[in-house]
Amino acid sequence: MSLQKPPYIWGKYDERDPSGMWIPTDDIPQYADDGQIVDKNGDPIVVGGAWKQVVVTAPQQDIDFTALDLNADVQYRIVLIHAANATDSQGIGLMYNGDTTAANYQHQYVQGSNTTVSAGRFSNAAIGLGGTPSGTNRTTQTNIVITKLSGKYPSAVSTAIGVVGSDILHKSTAHQWLSTANVTSIKLRHDNLFGVGSVARLYRD
């Protein structure tokens, strides 16, 4: 996809100026020749400024992002919003490169429910909250930041808002994959199923 002149400058054309003056900037997308909005690498941007997006149209266990290069990109952000499930005791797993072996991951969490706080450390890929009782107007939201330096383990931190019974719940998690391999794909796996209408967006910072 070719970019408008001047090439490879992060910015936009000032639509108020009939001469088409170019305004360089570091914080907004530029436009391709076909009018599609692209990021500074020339890749299309989907709704909400995300690089990739998955919308669940039928219940499914996994949400996958592929064709990644975390060694080069250094950081990804994922915003996951998912709809009601049958119970409030489900969880979400964050896995890389198709590796679903629990022992290859570690996570530490702190969770708050009203005045009750709990914490724990486990050898599995858990990252967020997966359950929202059916029949409520609540959704469960997990925000994840993933970083990696070449030759090092990828690290992720998340904060999640969920529901226990009819009350709000908060959980923070630190997560690592015990591998130095480059991350080329990301899998979000629900203990049960992601409900219809769930959305996952991946941002490349």
Coordinates of N, CA and C in Angstrom, one line a residue:
M1 N 0.8 -1.2 0.0 CA 0.0 0.0 0.0 C 0.9 1.2 0.0
S2 N 0.7 2.1 -1.0 CA 1.5 3.3 -1.1 C 0.9 4.4 -0.2
L3 N 1.8 5.2 0.3 CA 1.3 6.3 1.1 C 1.4 7.6 0.4
Q4 N 0.5 8.6 0.7 CA 0.5 9.9 0.1 C 1.8 10.6 0.3
K5 N 2.1 11.5 -0.6 CA 3.3 12.3 -0.5 C 3.1 13.3 0.7
P6 N 4.2 13.7 1.3 CA 5.5 13.1 1.2 C 5.5 11.7 1.9
P7 N 6.2 10.7 1.3 CA 6.1 9.4 1.8 C 6.8 9.2 3.1
Y8 N 6.2 8.2 3.9 CA 6.7 7.8 5.1 C 6.9 8.8 6.2
I9 N 6.1 9.9 6.1 CA 6.0 10.9 7.2 C 4.7 10.7 7.9
W10 N 4.8 10.6 9.2 CA 3.7 10.3 10.1 C 2.9 11.6 10.3
G11 N 1.7 11.7 9.7 CA 1.0 12.9 9.8 C -0.3 12.8 9.0
K12 N -0.8 14.0 8.5 CA -2.0 14.0 7.7 C -2.1 15.2 6.9
Y13 N -3.0 15.2 5.8 CA -3.2 16.4 5.1 C -4.3 17.3 5.8
D14 N -4.1 18.6 5.8 CA -5.0 19.5 6.4 C -6.2 19.7 5.4
E15 N -7.3 19.1 5.7 CA -8.5 19.1 4.8 C -9.1 20.5 4.7
R16 N -8.7 21.4 5.6 CA -9.2 22.7 5.5 C -8.4 23.6 4.5
D17 N -7.3 23.1 4.1 CA -6.4 23.8 3.2 C -6.5 23.2 1.8
P18 N -7.1 23.9 0.8 CA -7.3 23.4 -0.5 C -5.9 23.0 -1.2
S19 N -4.8 23.6 -0.7 CA -3.5 23.3 -1.3 C -3.0 21.9 -0.9
G20 N -3.7 21.3 0.1 CA -3.3 20.0 0.6 C -2.1 20.0 1.5
M21 N -2.0 21.0 2.3 CA -0.8 21.2 3.2 C -0.6 20.0 4.1
W22 N 0.6 19.4 4.2 CA 0.9 18.3 5.0 C 1.3 18.7 6.4
I23 N 0.7 18.1 7.4 CA 1.0 18.5 8.8 C 1.7 17.3 9.5
P24 N 3.0 17.3 9.7 CA 3.7 16.2 10.4 C 3.2 16.2 11.8
T25 N 3.1 15.0 12.3 CA 2.8 14.8 13.8 C 3.2 13.4 14.2
D26 N 3.3 13.2 15.5 CA 3.7 11.9 16.0 C 2.5 11.1 16.6
D27 N 1.3 11.7 16.6 CA 0.3 11.0 17.4 C -1.0 10.7 16.6
I28 N -1.0 10.9 15.3 CA -2.2 10.6 14.5 C -1.9 9.7 13.3
P29 N -2.8 9.0 12.8 CA -2.5 8.2 11.6 C -2.4 9.0 10.3
Q30 N -1.9 8.4 9.3 CA -1.8 9.0 8.0 C -2.8 8.3 7.1
Y31 N -2.9 8.8 5.8 CA -3.9 8.2 4.9 C -3.3 7.6 3.7
A32 N -3.8 6.5 3.3 CA -3.3 5.8 2.1 C -3.9 6.5 0.9
D33 N -3.3 6.1 -0.3 CA -3.9 6.7 -1.5 C -5.3 6.4 -1.8
D34 N -5.8 5.2 -1.3 CA -7.1 4.8 -1.5 C -8.1 5.4 -0.4
G35 N -7.6 6.2 0.5 CA -8.4 6.8 1.5 C -8.5 6.1 2.8
Q36 N -7.9 4.8 2.8 CA -7.9 4.0 4.0 C -6.9 4.6 5.0
I37 N -7.3 4.6 6.3 CA -6.4 5.1 7.4 C -5.4 4.0 7.7
V38 N -4.1 4.3 7.7 CA -3.1 3.3 8.0 C -2.2 3.9 9.2
D39 N -1.5 3.0 9.8 CA -0.6 3.4 10.9 C 0.8 3.8 10.3
K40 N 1.7 4.1 11.1 CA 3.0 4.6 10.6 C 3.8 3.6 9.8
N41 N 3.4 2.3 9.9 CA 4.0 1.2 9.2 C 3.3 0.9 7.9
G42 N 2.2 1.7 7.6 CA 1.5 1.4 6.4 C 0.4 0.3 6.5
D43 N 0.2 -0.2 7.8 CA -0.8 -1.2 8.0 C -2.2 -0.6 8.3
P44 N -3.3 -1.2 7.8 CA -4.6 -0.6 8.0 C -5.0 -0.5 9.5
I45 N -5.7 0.5 9.9 CA -6.1 0.7 11.2 C -7.6 0.4 11.2
V46 N -8.1 -0.5 12.2 CA -9.5 -0.9 12.2 C -10.2 0.1 13.2
V47 N -11.5 -0.2 13.4 CA -12.3 0.7 14.2 C -11.6 0.9 15.6
G48 N -11.6 2.2 16.1 CA -11.1 2.5 17.4 C -9.6 2.7 17.4
G49 N -8.9 2.7 16.2 CA -7.5 2.9 16.2 C -6.7 1.7 16.4
A50 N -7.4 0.5 16.5 CA -6.7 -0.8 16.8 C -6.0 -1.2 15.5
W51 N -5.0 -2.1 15.7 CA -4.3 -2.7 14.5 C -5.0 -3.9 14.1
K52 N -5.5 -4.7 15.0 CA -6.3 -5.9 14.7 C -7.5 -6.0 15.6
Q53 N -8.5 -6.6 15.1 CA -9.8 -6.7 15.9 C -10.5 -8.0 15.6
V54 N -11.0 -8.7 16.7 CA -11.8 -9.9 16.5 C -13.1 -9.6 17.2
V55 N -14.2 -9.8 16.5 CA -15.6 -9.7 17.0 C -16.2 -11.1 17.0
V56 N -16.7 -11.6 18.2 CA -17.2 -12.9 18.3 C -18.7 -12.9 17.8
T57 N -18.9 -13.7 16.8 CA -20.3 -13.8 16.2 C -21.0 -15.1 16.6
A58 N -20.2 -16.1 17.1 CA -20.8 -17.3 17.7 C -19.9 -17.7 18.8
P59 N -20.5 -18.3 19.9 CA -19.6 -18.7 21.0 C -18.4 -19.5 20.7
Q60 N -17.2 -19.1 21.2 CA -16.0 -19.7 20.9 C -15.0 -19.6 22.0
Q61 N -14.1 -20.6 22.1 CA -13.2 -20.7 23.2 C -12.0 -19.8 23.1
D62 N -11.5 -19.7 21.8 CA -10.2 -18.9 21.6 C -10.4 -17.7 20.7
I63 N -9.7 -16.7 21.0 CA -9.5 -15.5 20.1 C -8.0 -15.4 19.8
D64 N -7.7 -15.4 18.5 CA -6.3 -15.5 18.0 C -5.9 -14.2 17.2
F65 N -4.7 -13.8 17.5 CA -4.1 -12.7 16.7 C -2.8 -13.4 16.1
T66 N -2.6 -13.2 14.8 CA -1.5 -13.8 14.1 C -0.7 -12.8 13.3
A67 N 0.4 -13.3 12.7 CA 1.3 -12.4 11.9 C 1.8 -11.3 12.7
L68 N 2.3 -11.6 13.9 CA 2.9 -10.6 14.8 C 4.4 -10.7 14.8
D69 N 5.1 -9.7 15.4 CA 6.5 -9.7 15.5 C 6.8 -8.8 16.7
L70 N 6.7 -9.4 17.9 CA 6.9 -8.6 19.1 C 8.3 -8.2 19.4
N71 N 9.3 -8.9 18.9 CA 10.7 -8.5 19.0 C 10.9 -7.1 18.3
A72 N 10.2 -7.0 17.1 CA 10.3 -5.7 16.4 C 9.4 -4.6 17.0
D73 N 8.2 -5.0 17.4 CA 7.2 -4.1 17.8 C 7.4 -3.7 19.3
V74 N 8.0 -4.5 20.1 CA 8.3 -4.3 21.5 C 7.1 -4.3 22.4
Q75 N 6.0 -3.7 22.0 CA 4.9 -3.6 22.9 C 3.5 -3.7 22.2
Y76 N 2.6 -4.5 22.8 CA 1.3 -4.6 22.3 C 0.3 -4.3 23.5
R77 N -0.9 -3.8 23.1 CA -1.9 -3.6 24.1 C -3.2 -4.3 23.6
I78 N -3.8 -5.0 24.5 CA -5.1 -5.7 24.1 C -6.2 -5.2 25.0
V79 N -7.3 -4.8 24.4 CA -8.5 -4.5 25.2 C -9.5 -5.6 24.9
L80 N -10.0 -6.3 25.9 CA -10.9 -7.4 25.7 C -12.2 -7.1 26.5
I81 N -13.3 -7.1 25.8 CA -14.6 -6.9 26.4 C -15.5 -8.1 26.0
H82 N -16.0 -8.8 27.0 CA -16.8 -9.9 26.6 C -18.1 -10.0 27.4
A83 N -19.0 -10.7 26.7 CA -20.4 -10.7 27.1 C -20.7 -11.8 28.1
A84 N -21.9 -11.9 28.6 CA -22.3 -12.8 29.7 C -22.0 -14.2 29.4
N85 N -21.6 -14.9 30.4 CA -21.4 -16.4 30.4 C -22.3 -16.9 31.5
A86 N -22.3 -18.3 31.6 CA -23.3 -18.9 32.5 C -22.9 -18.7 34.0
T87 N -21.6 -18.6 34.3 CA -21.1 -18.5 35.6 C -20.2 -17.3 35.8
D88 N -19.8 -17.0 37.1 CA -18.9 -15.9 37.3 C -17.5 -16.4 37.8
S89 N -17.3 -17.7 37.6 CA -16.0 -18.3 38.1 C -15.0 -18.7 37.0
Q90 N -15.3 -18.2 35.8 CA -14.4 -18.5 34.7 C -13.2 -17.6 34.6
G91 N -12.2 -18.0 33.8 CA -11.0 -17.2 33.7 C -10.5 -17.1 32.2
I92 N -9.5 -16.3 32.0 CA -9.0 -16.1 30.7 C -7.5 -16.5 30.7
G93 N -7.0 -17.1 29.7 CA -5.6 -17.5 29.5 C -5.0 -16.7 28.4
L94 N -3.7 -16.3 28.6 CA -2.9 -15.6 27.5 C -1.8 -16.5 27.1
M95 N -1.8 -16.9 25.9 CA -0.8 -17.9 25.4 C -0.1 -17.4 24.1
Y96 N 1.1 -17.8 23.9 CA 1.9 -17.4 22.7 C 2.3 -18.5 21.8
N97 N 2.3 -18.2 20.5 CA 2.8 -19.1 19.5 C 2.2 -20.5 19.6
G98 N 1.0 -20.6 20.0 CA 0.3 -21.9 20.1 C 0.7 -22.8 21.3
D99 N 1.5 -22.3 22.2 CA 2.0 -23.0 23.4 C 0.9 -23.0 24.4
T100 N 0.2 -24.1 24.6 CA -0.9 -24.2 25.6 C -0.5 -25.0 26.8
T101 N 0.8 -25.3 27.0 CA 1.2 -26.0 28.2 C 1.3 -25.1 29.4
A102 N 0.5 -25.4 30.4 CA 0.4 -24.5 31.6 C 1.7 -24.3 32.2
A103 N 2.6 -25.3 32.3 CA 3.8 -25.2 33.1 C 4.8 -24.2 32.4
N104 N 4.5 -23.8 31.2 CA 5.4 -22.9 30.5 C 5.1 -21.4 30.8
Y105 N 4.2 -21.2 31.7 CA 3.7 -19.8 32.1 C 3.7 -19.7 33.6
Q106 N 3.9 -18.4 34.0 CA 3.7 -18.1 35.4 C 2.8 -16.8 35.6
H107 N 2.0 -16.8 36.6 CA 1.3 -15.5 36.8 C 1.1 -15.3 38.3
Q108 N 1.1 -14.0 38.7 CA 0.8 -13.6 40.1 C -0.4 -12.6 40.0
Y109 N -1.3 -12.8 40.9 CA -2.5 -11.9 40.8 C -2.8 -11.4 42.2
V110 N -3.5 -10.2 42.2 CA -4.1 -9.6 43.4 C -5.6 -9.3 43.0
Q111 N -6.5 -9.7 43.8 CA -7.9 -9.6 43.5 C -8.7 -8.9 44.7
G112 N -9.6 -8.0 44.3 CA -10.4 -7.4 45.4 C -11.8 -7.5 45.1
S113 N -12.6 -7.9 46.1 CA -14.0 -8.0 46.1 C -14.6 -7.4 47.4
N114 N -15.1 -6.2 47.3 CA -15.5 -5.4 48.4 C -14.3 -5.2 49.3
T115 N -14.3 -5.6 50.6 CA -13.2 -5.4 51.5 C -12.3 -6.6 51.5
T116 N -12.6 -7.7 50.8 CA -11.9 -8.9 50.8 C -10.8 -8.9 49.7
V117 N -9.5 -9.1 50.0 CA -8.4 -9.1 49.0 C -7.8 -10.4 49.1
S118 N -7.5 -11.0 47.9 CA -6.8 -12.3 47.8 C -5.7 -12.2 46.8
A119 N -4.7 -13.1 46.9 CA -3.6 -13.1 46.1 C -3.1 -14.5 45.9
G120 N -2.3 -14.7 44.8 CA -1.7 -16.0 44.6 C -0.8 -16.0 43.4
R121 N 0.1 -17.1 43.4 CA 1.0 -17.2 42.2 C 0.9 -18.7 41.8
F122 N 0.8 -18.8 40.4 CA 0.5 -20.1 39.9 C 1.3 -20.3 38.6
S123 N 1.6 -21.6 38.2 CA 2.2 -21.9 37.0 C 1.2 -22.3 35.9
N124 N 0.6 -21.2 35.4 CA -0.4 -21.4 34.3 C -0.5 -20.0 33.6
A125 N -1.3 -20.0 32.6 CA -1.3 -18.8 31.7 C -2.5 -17.8 32.0
A126 N -3.1 -17.9 33.2 CA -4.2 -17.0 33.5 C -3.8 -15.6 33.5
I127 N -4.7 -14.7 33.0 CA -4.4 -13.3 32.8 C -5.6 -12.4 33.3
G128 N -6.8 -12.8 33.2 CA -7.9 -11.9 33.5 C -9.1 -12.6 34.1
L129 N -10.2 -12.0 34.0 CA -11.5 -12.5 34.5 C -12.3 -13.0 33.3
G130 N -13.0 -14.1 33.5 CA -13.7 -14.6 32.3 C -15.2 -14.7 32.5
G131 N -15.7 -14.5 33.7 CA -17.1 -14.8 33.9 C -18.0 -13.6 34.2
T132 N -19.2 -13.5 33.7 CA -20.2 -12.6 34.0 C -21.5 -13.3 34.1
P133 N -22.2 -13.2 35.2 CA -23.5 -14.0 35.2 C -24.4 -13.6 34.1
S134 N -25.1 -14.7 33.6 CA -26.2 -14.4 32.6 C -27.3 -13.6 33.2
G135 N -27.9 -12.8 32.3 CA -29.0 -12.0 32.7 C -28.7 -10.7 33.3
T136 N -27.4 -10.3 33.4 CA -27.0 -9.0 33.9 C -26.7 -8.1 32.8
N137 N -26.6 -6.8 33.1 CA -26.2 -5.8 32.1 C -24.7 -5.5 32.1
R138 N -24.0 -6.4 32.9 CA -22.5 -6.1 33.0 C -21.7 -6.9 32.0
T139 N -20.6 -6.4 31.6 CA -19.6 -7.1 30.8 C -18.4 -7.2 31.6
T140 N -17.5 -8.1 31.2 CA -16.2 -8.2 31.8 C -15.1 -7.6 30.9
Q141 N -14.2 -6.8 31.5 CA -13.2 -6.1 30.7 C -11.8 -6.4 31.2
T142 N -10.9 -6.8 30.3 CA -9.5 -7.0 30.6 C -8.7 -6.2 29.7
N143 N -7.8 -5.4 30.4 CA -6.8 -4.6 29.6 C -5.4 -5.2 29.8
I144 N -4.7 -5.5 28.8 CA -3.4 -6.2 28.8 C -2.4 -5.4 28.1
V145 N -1.2 -5.2 28.7 CA 0.0 -4.7 28.1 C 1.0 -5.7 28.0
I146 N 1.6 -6.0 26.8 CA 2.6 -7.1 26.6 C 3.8 -6.4 26.1
T147 N 5.0 -6.7 26.7 CA 6.3 -6.1 26.3 C 7.3 -7.3 26.2
K148 N 8.3 -7.0 25.3 CA 9.4 -8.0 25.1 C 10.6 -7.3 24.5
L149 N 11.8 -7.7 25.1 CA 13.0 -7.4 24.5 C 13.6 -8.6 23.9
S150 N 14.3 -8.5 22.7 CA 14.9 -9.7 22.1 C 15.8 -10.5 23.0
G151 N 15.5 -11.8 23.0 CA 16.3 -12.6 23.9 C 15.8 -12.7 25.3
K152 N 14.7 -12.1 25.6 CA 14.1 -12.1 27.0 C 12.7 -12.7 27.0
Y153 N 12.2 -13.0 28.2 CA 10.8 -13.5 28.3 C 9.9 -12.4 28.0
P154 N 8.7 -12.7 27.3 CA 7.7 -11.6 27.2 C 7.0 -11.5 28.5
S155 N 6.7 -10.3 28.9 CA 6.0 -10.0 30.2 C 4.7 -9.3 29.8
A156 N 3.7 -9.6 30.6 CA 2.4 -8.9 30.5 C 1.8 -8.5 31.8
V157 N 1.1 -7.4 31.9 CA 0.4 -7.0 33.1 C -1.0 -6.7 32.6
S158 N -2.0 -7.0 33.5 CA -3.4 -6.7 33.1 C -4.1 -6.2 34.3
T159 N -5.2 -5.5 34.0 CA -6.2 -5.1 35.0 C -7.5 -5.5 34.5
A160 N -8.4 -6.1 35.3 CA -9.6 -6.6 34.8 C -10.8 -6.2 35.8
I161 N -11.9 -5.9 35.2 CA -13.1 -5.6 35.9 C -14.1 -6.7 35.6
G162 N -14.7 -7.4 36.7 CA -15.6 -8.4 36.5 C -16.8 -8.3 37.5
V163 N -17.4 -9.4 37.7 CA -18.6 -9.5 38.5 C -18.6 -10.7 39.4
V164 N -18.9 -10.6 40.6 CA -19.1 -11.8 41.5 C -20.5 -11.6 42.1
G165 N -21.4 -12.6 41.7 CA -22.8 -12.4 42.1 C -23.3 -11.2 41.3
S166 N -23.7 -10.2 42.1 CA -24.2 -9.0 41.4 C -23.3 -7.8 41.7
D167 N -22.1 -8.0 42.2 CA -21.2 -6.9 42.6 C -19.9 -6.9 41.7
I168 N -19.3 -5.7 41.6 CA -18.2 -5.5 40.8 C -16.9 -6.1 41.5
L169 N -16.0 -6.6 40.7 CA -14.8 -7.3 41.1 C -13.6 -6.7 40.3
H170 N -12.4 -6.6 41.0 CA -11.2 -6.1 40.3 C -10.1 -7.1 40.5
K171 N -9.3 -7.3 39.4 CA -8.2 -8.2 39.5 C -7.0 -7.7 38.7
S172 N -5.8 -7.7 39.3 CA -4.6 -7.3 38.6 C -3.7 -8.5 38.5
T173 N -3.0 -8.7 37.3 CA -2.2 -9.8 37.1 C -0.9 -9.5 36.4
A174 N 0.2 -10.2 36.9 CA 1.5 -10.1 36.2 C 1.7 -11.5 35.6
H175 N 2.2 -11.6 34.4 CA 2.2 -12.8 33.6 C 3.5 -12.9 32.8
Q176 N 4.1 -14.1 32.7 CA 5.3 -14.3 31.9 C 5.2 -15.7 31.2
W177 N 5.7 -15.7 30.0 CA 5.9 -16.9 29.2 C 7.4 -17.3 29.4
L178 N 7.7 -18.5 29.8 CA 9.1 -18.9 30.1 C 9.8 -19.3 28.8
S179 N 9.8 -18.4 27.9 CA 10.5 -18.7 26.6 C 11.0 -17.4 26.1
T180 N 12.2 -17.4 25.4 CA 12.8 -16.2 24.8 C 12.4 -16.1 23.3
A181 N 11.6 -17.0 22.8 CA 11.2 -17.0 21.4 C 10.4 -15.7 21.1
N182 N 10.6 -15.2 19.9 CA 9.8 -14.1 19.4 C 8.3 -14.5 19.4
V183 N 7.5 -13.6 19.8 CA 6.0 -13.8 19.8 C 5.5 -13.5 18.4
T184 N 5.0 -14.5 17.8 CA 4.4 -14.3 16.4 C 2.9 -14.5 16.4
S185 N 2.3 -15.0 17.5 CA 0.9 -15.2 17.6 C 0.5 -15.1 19.1
I186 N -0.7 -14.6 19.3 CA -1.3 -14.5 20.6 C -2.7 -15.2 20.7
K187 N -2.9 -16.0 21.7 CA -4.2 -16.7 21.9 C -4.8 -16.2 23.2
L188 N -6.0 -15.8 23.2 CA -6.8 -15.6 24.4 C -7.7 -16.7 24.5
R189 N -7.6 -17.5 25.6 CA -8.5 -18.7 25.7 C -9.4 -18.6 27.0
H190 N -10.7 -18.8 26.7 CA -11.7 -18.7 27.8 C -11.8 -20.1 28.4
D191 N -12.0 -20.2 29.8 CA -12.2 -21.5 30.4 C -13.5 -22.1 29.9
N192 N -14.4 -21.3 29.5 CA -15.7 -21.8 28.9 C -15.8 -21.4 27.5
L193 N -16.5 -20.3 27.2 CA -16.7 -19.7 25.9 C -16.8 -18.2 25.9
F194 N -16.2 -17.5 25.0 CA -16.5 -16.1 24.8 C -17.9 -16.0 24.2
G195 N -18.7 -15.1 24.8 CA -20.1 -14.9 24.3 C -20.2 -14.1 23.1
V196 N -21.3 -14.2 22.4 CA -21.6 -13.4 21.2 C -21.5 -11.9 21.5
G197 N -20.8 -11.2 20.7 CA -20.7 -9.7 20.9 C -19.4 -9.4 21.6
S198 N -18.7 -10.4 22.1 CA -17.4 -10.1 22.7 C -16.4 -9.5 21.6
V199 N -15.6 -8.5 22.1 CA -14.6 -7.9 21.2 C -13.3 -7.9 21.8
A200 N -12.3 -8.2 21.0 CA -10.9 -8.1 21.4 C -10.1 -7.2 20.3
R201 N -9.4 -6.2 20.8 CA -8.7 -5.3 19.9 C -7.2 -5.3 20.3
L202 N -6.4 -5.4 19.4 CA -4.9 -5.3 19.6 C -4.3 -4.1 19.0
Y203 N -3.6 -3.3 19.9 CA -3.0 -2.1 19.5 C -1.4 -2.3 19.4
R204 N -0.8 -1.8 18.4 CA 0.6 -1.8 18.3 C 1.2 -0.4 18.6
D205 N 1.8 -0.3 19.7 CA 2.3 1.0 20.2 C 3.7 1.4 19.6

